[in-house]
PDB file of C-alpha atoms in Angstrom:
ATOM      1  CA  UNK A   1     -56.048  71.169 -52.743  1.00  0.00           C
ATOM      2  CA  UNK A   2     -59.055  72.635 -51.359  1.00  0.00           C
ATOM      3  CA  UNK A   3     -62.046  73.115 -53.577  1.00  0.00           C
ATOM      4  CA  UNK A   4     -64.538  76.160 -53.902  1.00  0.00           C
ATOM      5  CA  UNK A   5     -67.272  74.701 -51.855  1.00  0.00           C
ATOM      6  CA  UNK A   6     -64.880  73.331 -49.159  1.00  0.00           C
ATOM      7  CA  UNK A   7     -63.436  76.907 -48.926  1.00  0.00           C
ATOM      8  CA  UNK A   8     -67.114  78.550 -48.685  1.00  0.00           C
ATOM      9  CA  UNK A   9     -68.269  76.032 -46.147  1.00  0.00           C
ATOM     10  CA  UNK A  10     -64.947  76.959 -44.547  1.00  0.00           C
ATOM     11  CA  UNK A  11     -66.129  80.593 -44.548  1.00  0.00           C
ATOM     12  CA  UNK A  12     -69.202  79.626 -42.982  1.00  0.00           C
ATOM     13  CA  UNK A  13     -68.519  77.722 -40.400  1.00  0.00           C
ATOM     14  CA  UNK A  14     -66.199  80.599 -39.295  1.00  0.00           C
ATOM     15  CA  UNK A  15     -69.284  83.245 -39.737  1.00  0.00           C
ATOM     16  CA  UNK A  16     -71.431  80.707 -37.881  1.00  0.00           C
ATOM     17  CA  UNK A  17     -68.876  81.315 -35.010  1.00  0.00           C
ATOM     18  CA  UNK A  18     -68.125  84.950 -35.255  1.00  0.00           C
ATOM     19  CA  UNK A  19     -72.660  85.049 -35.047  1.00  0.00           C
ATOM     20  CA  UNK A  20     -72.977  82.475 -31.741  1.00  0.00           C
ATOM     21  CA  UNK A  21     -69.892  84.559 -30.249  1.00  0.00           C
ATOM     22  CA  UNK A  22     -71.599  87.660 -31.052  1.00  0.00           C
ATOM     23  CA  UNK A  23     -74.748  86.603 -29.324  1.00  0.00           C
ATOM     24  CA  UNK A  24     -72.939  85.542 -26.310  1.00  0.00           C
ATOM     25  CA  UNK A  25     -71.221  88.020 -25.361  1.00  0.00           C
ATOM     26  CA  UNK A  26     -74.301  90.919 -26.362  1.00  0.00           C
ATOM     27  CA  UNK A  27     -75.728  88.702 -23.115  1.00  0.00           C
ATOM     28  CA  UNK A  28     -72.838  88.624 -21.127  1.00  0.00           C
ATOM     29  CA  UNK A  29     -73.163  92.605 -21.890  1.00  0.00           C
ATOM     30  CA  UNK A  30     -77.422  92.662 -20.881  1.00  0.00           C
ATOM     31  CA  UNK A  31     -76.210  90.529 -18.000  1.00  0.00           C
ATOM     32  CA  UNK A  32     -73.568  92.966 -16.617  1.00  0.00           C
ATOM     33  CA  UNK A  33     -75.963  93.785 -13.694  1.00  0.00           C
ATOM     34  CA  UNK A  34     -77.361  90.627 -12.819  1.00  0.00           C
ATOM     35  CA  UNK A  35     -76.410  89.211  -9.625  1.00  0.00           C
ATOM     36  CA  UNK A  36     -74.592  85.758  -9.752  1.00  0.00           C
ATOM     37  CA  UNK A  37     -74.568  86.436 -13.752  1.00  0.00           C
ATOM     38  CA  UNK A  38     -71.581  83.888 -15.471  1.00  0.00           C
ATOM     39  CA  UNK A  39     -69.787  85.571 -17.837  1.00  0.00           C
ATOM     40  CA  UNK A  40     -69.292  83.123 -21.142  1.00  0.00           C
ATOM     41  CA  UNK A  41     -67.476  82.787 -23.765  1.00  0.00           C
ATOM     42  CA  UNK A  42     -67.699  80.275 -26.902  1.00  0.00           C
ATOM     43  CA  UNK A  43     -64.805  77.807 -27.304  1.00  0.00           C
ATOM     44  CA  UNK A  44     -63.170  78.445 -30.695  1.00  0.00           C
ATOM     45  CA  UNK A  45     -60.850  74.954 -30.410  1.00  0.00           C
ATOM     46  CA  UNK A  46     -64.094  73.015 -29.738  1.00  0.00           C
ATOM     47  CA  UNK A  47     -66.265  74.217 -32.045  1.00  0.00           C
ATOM     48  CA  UNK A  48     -63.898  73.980 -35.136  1.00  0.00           C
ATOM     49  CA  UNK A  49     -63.018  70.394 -34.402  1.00  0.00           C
ATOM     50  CA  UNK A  50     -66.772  69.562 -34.103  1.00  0.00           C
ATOM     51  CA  UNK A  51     -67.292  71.276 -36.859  1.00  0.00           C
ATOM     52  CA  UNK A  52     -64.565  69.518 -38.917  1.00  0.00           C
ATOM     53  CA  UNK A  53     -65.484  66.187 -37.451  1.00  0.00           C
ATOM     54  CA  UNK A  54     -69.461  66.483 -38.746  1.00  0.00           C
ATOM     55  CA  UNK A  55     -70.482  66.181 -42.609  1.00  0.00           C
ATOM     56  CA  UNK A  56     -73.701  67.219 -41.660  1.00  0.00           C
ATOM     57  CA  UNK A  57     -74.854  70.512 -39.631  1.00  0.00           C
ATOM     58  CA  UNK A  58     -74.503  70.360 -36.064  1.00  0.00           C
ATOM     59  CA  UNK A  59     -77.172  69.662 -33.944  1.00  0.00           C
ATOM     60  CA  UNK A  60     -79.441  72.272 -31.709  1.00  0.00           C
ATOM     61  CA  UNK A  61     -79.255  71.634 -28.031  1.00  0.00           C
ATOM     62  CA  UNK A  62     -82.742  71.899 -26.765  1.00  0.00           C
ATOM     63  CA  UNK A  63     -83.538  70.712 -22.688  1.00  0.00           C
ATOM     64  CA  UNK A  64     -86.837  71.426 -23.512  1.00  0.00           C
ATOM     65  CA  UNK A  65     -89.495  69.669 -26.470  1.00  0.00           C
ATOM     66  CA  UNK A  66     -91.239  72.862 -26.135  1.00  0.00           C
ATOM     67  CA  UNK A  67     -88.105  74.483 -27.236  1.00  0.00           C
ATOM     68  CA  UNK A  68     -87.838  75.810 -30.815  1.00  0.00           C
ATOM     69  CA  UNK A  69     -86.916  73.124 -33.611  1.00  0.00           C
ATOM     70  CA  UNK A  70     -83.783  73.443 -35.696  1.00  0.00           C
ATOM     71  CA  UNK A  71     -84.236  75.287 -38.490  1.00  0.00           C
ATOM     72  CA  UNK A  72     -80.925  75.936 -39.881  1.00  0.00           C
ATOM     73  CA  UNK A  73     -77.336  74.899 -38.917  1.00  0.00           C
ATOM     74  CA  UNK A  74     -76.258  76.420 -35.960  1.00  0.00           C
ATOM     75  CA  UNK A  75     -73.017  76.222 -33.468  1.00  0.00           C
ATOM     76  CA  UNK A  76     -73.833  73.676 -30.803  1.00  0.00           C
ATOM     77  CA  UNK A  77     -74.542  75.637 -26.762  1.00  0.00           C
ATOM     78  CA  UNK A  78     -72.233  72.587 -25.352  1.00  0.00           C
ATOM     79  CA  UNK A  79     -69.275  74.698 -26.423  1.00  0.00           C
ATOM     80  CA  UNK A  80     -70.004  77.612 -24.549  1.00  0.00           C
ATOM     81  CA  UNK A  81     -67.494  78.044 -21.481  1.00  0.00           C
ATOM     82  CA  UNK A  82     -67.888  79.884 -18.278  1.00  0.00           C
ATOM     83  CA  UNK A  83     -65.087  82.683 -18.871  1.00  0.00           C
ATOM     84  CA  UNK A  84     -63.103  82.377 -15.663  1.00  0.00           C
ATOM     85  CA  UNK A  85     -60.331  85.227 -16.483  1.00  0.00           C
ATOM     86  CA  UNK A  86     -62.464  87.862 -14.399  1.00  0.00           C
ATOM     87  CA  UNK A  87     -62.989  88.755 -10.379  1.00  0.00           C
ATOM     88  CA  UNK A  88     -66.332  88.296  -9.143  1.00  0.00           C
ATOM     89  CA  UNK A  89     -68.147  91.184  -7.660  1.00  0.00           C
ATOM     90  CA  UNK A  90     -70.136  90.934  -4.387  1.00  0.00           C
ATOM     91  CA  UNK A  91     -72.986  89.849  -6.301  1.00  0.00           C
ATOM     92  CA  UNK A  92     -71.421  87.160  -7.894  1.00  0.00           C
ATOM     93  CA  UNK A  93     -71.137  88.585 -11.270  1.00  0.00           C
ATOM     94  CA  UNK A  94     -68.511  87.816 -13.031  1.00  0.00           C
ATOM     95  CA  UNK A  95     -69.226  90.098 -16.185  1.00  0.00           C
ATOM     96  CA  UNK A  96     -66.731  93.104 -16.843  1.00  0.00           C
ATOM     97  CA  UNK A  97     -67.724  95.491 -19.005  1.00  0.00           C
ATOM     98  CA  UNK A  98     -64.932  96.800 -20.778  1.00  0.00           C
ATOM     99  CA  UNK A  99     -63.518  93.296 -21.335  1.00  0.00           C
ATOM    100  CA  UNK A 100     -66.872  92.580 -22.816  1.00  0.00           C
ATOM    101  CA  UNK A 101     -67.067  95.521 -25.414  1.00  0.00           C
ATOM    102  CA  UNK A 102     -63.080  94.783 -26.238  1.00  0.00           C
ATOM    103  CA  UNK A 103     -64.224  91.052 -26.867  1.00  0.00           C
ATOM    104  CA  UNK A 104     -67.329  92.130 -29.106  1.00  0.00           C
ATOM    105  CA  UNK A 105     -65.007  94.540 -31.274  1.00  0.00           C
ATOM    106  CA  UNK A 106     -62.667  92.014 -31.696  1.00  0.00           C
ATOM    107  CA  UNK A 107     -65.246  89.447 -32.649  1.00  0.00           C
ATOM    108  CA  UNK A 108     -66.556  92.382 -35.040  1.00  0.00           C
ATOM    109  CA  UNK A 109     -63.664  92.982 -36.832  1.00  0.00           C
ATOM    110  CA  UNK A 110     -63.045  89.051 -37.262  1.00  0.00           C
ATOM    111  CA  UNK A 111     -66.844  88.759 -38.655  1.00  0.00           C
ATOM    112  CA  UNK A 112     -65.862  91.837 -40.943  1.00  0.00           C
ATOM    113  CA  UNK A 113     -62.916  90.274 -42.483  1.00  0.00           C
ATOM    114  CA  UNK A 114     -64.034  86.402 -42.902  1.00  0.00           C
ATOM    115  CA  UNK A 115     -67.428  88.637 -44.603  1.00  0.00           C
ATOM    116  CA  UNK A 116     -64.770  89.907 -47.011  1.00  0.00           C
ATOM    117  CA  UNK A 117     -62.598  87.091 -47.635  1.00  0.00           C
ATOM    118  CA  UNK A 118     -65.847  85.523 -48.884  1.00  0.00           C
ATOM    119  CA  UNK A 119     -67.434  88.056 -50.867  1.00  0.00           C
ATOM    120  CA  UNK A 120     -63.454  88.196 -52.768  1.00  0.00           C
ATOM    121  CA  UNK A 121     -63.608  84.305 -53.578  1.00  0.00           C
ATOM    122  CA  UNK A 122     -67.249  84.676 -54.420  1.00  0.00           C
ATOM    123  CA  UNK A 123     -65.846  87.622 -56.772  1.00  0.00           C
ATOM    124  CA  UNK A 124     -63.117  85.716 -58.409  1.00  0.00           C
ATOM    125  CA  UNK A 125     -65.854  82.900 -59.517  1.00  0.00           C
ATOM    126  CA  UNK A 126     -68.050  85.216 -60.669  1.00  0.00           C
ATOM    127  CA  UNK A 127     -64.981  86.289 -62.839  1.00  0.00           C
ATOM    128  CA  UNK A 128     -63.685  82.896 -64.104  1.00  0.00           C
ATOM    129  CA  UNK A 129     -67.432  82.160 -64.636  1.00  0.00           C
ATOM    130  CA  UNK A 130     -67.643  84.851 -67.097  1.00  0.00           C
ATOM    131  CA  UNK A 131     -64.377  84.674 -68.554  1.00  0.00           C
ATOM    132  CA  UNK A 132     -62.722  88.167 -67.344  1.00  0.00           C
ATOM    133  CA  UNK A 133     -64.986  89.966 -69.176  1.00  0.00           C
TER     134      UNK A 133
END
């Protein structure tokens, strides 16, 4: 049986996702007119079974010392993926715009309900903590 603190770790882990994904594809969006821009996308697979495998909080990728330190736990960027499902353009960009918005309301409405599947197990404590009153 799982217990409360597994199941709120569980919940954010999956919000830490839902945030990195968000982030990458709002720059896959910016990006949509940069020539040779990648399109990416963050590897769900990957980042649950390195999340699963750690105790601790994953690691910040930095290629640079002058590069911000971790502060807090954060999905790791060696996850990220090149999204290879779209037609380049003549510039090289690989970014399509309406995939991109679909992707980012999809990811919303994930973000939305692992938000509320949280807040109701947080509610139900609260309730056995004070007795049903």
């Amino acid at each position: 049986m799982i217990n409360m603190f597994d199941k709120i770790d569980l919940y954010k882990k999956a919000l830490d996702w839902a945030w990195k994904r968000n982030e990458i594809i709002s720059n896959n969006i910016a990006n949509a007119d940069t020539p040779g821009y990648k399109a990416k996308d963050l590897n769900f697979e990957a980042f649950l079974q390195r999340s699963f495998n750690q105790e601790e909080s994953l690691e910040l990728v930095t290629t640079n010392e002058r590069h911000i330190k971790e502060s807090s736990s954060s999905p790791d960027n060696s996850i990220e993926v090149l999204d290879s499902s779209f037609q380049m353009r003549l510039d090289q960009n690989t970014v399509d715009i309406e995939q991109e918005m679909g992707k980012l309301l999809q990811n919303s409405l994930y973000f939305d309900g692992v938000s509320l599947q949280l807040s109701r197990e947080i509610n139900k404590w609260k309730m056995v903590i004070k007795e049903g009153r």
